[in-house]
Amino acid sequence: GFEGQADIAIVFDLSFGDSSTDKQCRSLAKQIENVWSYARDPSTTCAPCFYLTSFQGNAAEALRRRGAEGWQTHRHEEHFTEVFRERRADLVYLSPDAEEVLEELRPGALYVIGGIVDKTVQPGVSRDVASTLAIPCLRLPIKEHIPRKSQGRGHVLNVNTVAHVLMRFSEMGEWGAAI
C-alpha cells in the first residue's frame, strides 16, 4: 500500500550495505522479501507502506536479484534523512538498544529499521545512528512481553521479525499478541 491508505509506514535503512558482505546483503534481501510476502498474504489485514532508502550498491543489487523492482515499495537512492527531509519529526528509529519503549504506533510516523545483518550482534549500532542524526530512538517491548529464558539472543531481532511485529501490532493493537 501507499502511505495515504497505509496503516503503518516502514522505512528500511539500507545505508549499512556498503560495509556489509555479499552474504549479509543477500540475507538482508531475503529478510525484506519475507516482509513483502507477509504483507501480501491475504490473511494479513495490515496495509503497510514500505520505503527502501539508500537503495544502491550491494544491498540494492541483492534486492533486485530477489525481485524488488516489482514490489509495491518506494525505492530511493538517497539516505532516509534526505528522503524525509520535510518530515524529520515523523521519523522513529527502532533499536534493540534504545532505552525508551515503543508503546503505541503513532499515525503519520515513519518507523525506520536499520538494514543490519550481523550474526555476532554489535550492540548500539542502530542506537548510535539515531543519536548521531538526532532522531528519536525506541525499542520494541520484547523484554516486557517475552520471558528472559525464551528470548534467545535477547531482544535483538532480525529485520523481518521487527517488521512482522510492527504489522501484527498494527492489526491486533496488543504487544503480547503481536510478539
mmCIF file with all atom_site columns, C-alpha atoms in Angstrom, residues 16 93 95 97-98 116 122-135 137:
data_model
loop_
_atom_site.group_PDB
_atom_site.id
_atom_site.type_symbol
_atom_site.label_atom_id
_atom_site.label_alt_id
_atom_site.label_comp_id
_atom_site.label_asym_id
_atom_site.label_entity_id
_atom_site.label_seq_id
_atom_site.pdbx_PDB_ins_code
_atom_site.Cartn_x
_atom_site.Cartn_y
_atom_site.Cartn_z
_atom_site.occupancy
_atom_site.B_iso_or_equiv
_atom_site.pdbx_formal_charge
_atom_site.auth_seq_id
_atom_site.auth_comp_id
_atom_site.auth_asym_id
_atom_site.auth_atom_id
_atom_site.pdbx_PDB_model_num
ATOM 1  C CA . PHE A 1 16  ? 24.803 -0.214 6.012  1.00 0.00 ? 16  PHE A CA 1
ATOM 2  C CA . TYR A 1 93  ? 14.476 4.752  14.544 1.00 0.00 ? 93  TYR A CA 1
ATOM 3  C CA . SER A 1 95  ? 16.824 -0.200 18.000 1.00 0.00 ? 95  SER A CA 1
ATOM 4  C CA . ASP A 1 97  ? 19.449 -0.866 22.486 1.00 0.00 ? 97  ASP A CA 1
ATOM 5  C CA . ALA A 1 98  ? 17.100 2.095  22.904 1.00 0.00 ? 98  ALA A CA 1
ATOM 6  C CA . ILE A 1 116 ? 21.851 -4.609 9.648  1.00 0.00 ? 116 ILE A CA 1
ATOM 7  C CA . GLN A 1 122 ? 27.326 -5.494 17.815 1.00 0.00 ? 122 GLN A CA 1
ATOM 8  C CA . PRO A 1 123 ? 25.443 -3.585 20.494 1.00 0.00 ? 123 PRO A CA 1
ATOM 9  C CA . GLY A 1 124 ? 24.492 0.014  19.922 1.00 0.00 ? 124 GLY A CA 1
ATOM 10 C CA . VAL A 1 125 ? 24.916 0.301  16.138 1.00 0.00 ? 125 VAL A CA 1
ATOM 11 C CA . SER A 1 126 ? 21.345 1.386  15.312 1.00 0.00 ? 126 SER A CA 1
ATOM 12 C CA . ARG A 1 127 ? 21.023 3.418  18.514 1.00 0.00 ? 127 ARG A CA 1
ATOM 13 C CA . ASP A 1 128 ? 24.202 5.303  17.635 1.00 0.00 ? 128 ASP A CA 1
ATOM 14 C CA . VAL A 1 129 ? 22.876 6.093  14.142 1.00 0.00 ? 129 VAL A CA 1
ATOM 15 C CA . ALA A 1 130 ? 19.713 7.572  15.649 1.00 0.00 ? 130 ALA A CA 1
ATOM 16 C CA . SER A 1 131 ? 21.703 9.512  18.227 1.00 0.00 ? 131 SER A CA 1
ATOM 17 C CA . THR A 1 132 ? 24.104 10.926 15.622 1.00 0.00 ? 132 THR A CA 1
ATOM 18 C CA . LEU A 1 133 ? 21.174 12.004 13.452 1.00 0.00 ? 133 LEU A CA 1
ATOM 19 C CA . ALA A 1 134 ? 19.199 13.358 16.448 1.00 0.00 ? 134 ALA A CA 1
ATOM 20 C CA . ILE A 1 135 ? 16.211 11.136 15.661 1.00 0.00 ? 135 ILE A CA 1
ATOM 21 C CA . CYS A 1 137 ? 15.083 6.004  19.067 1.00 0.00 ? 137 CYS A CA 1
#
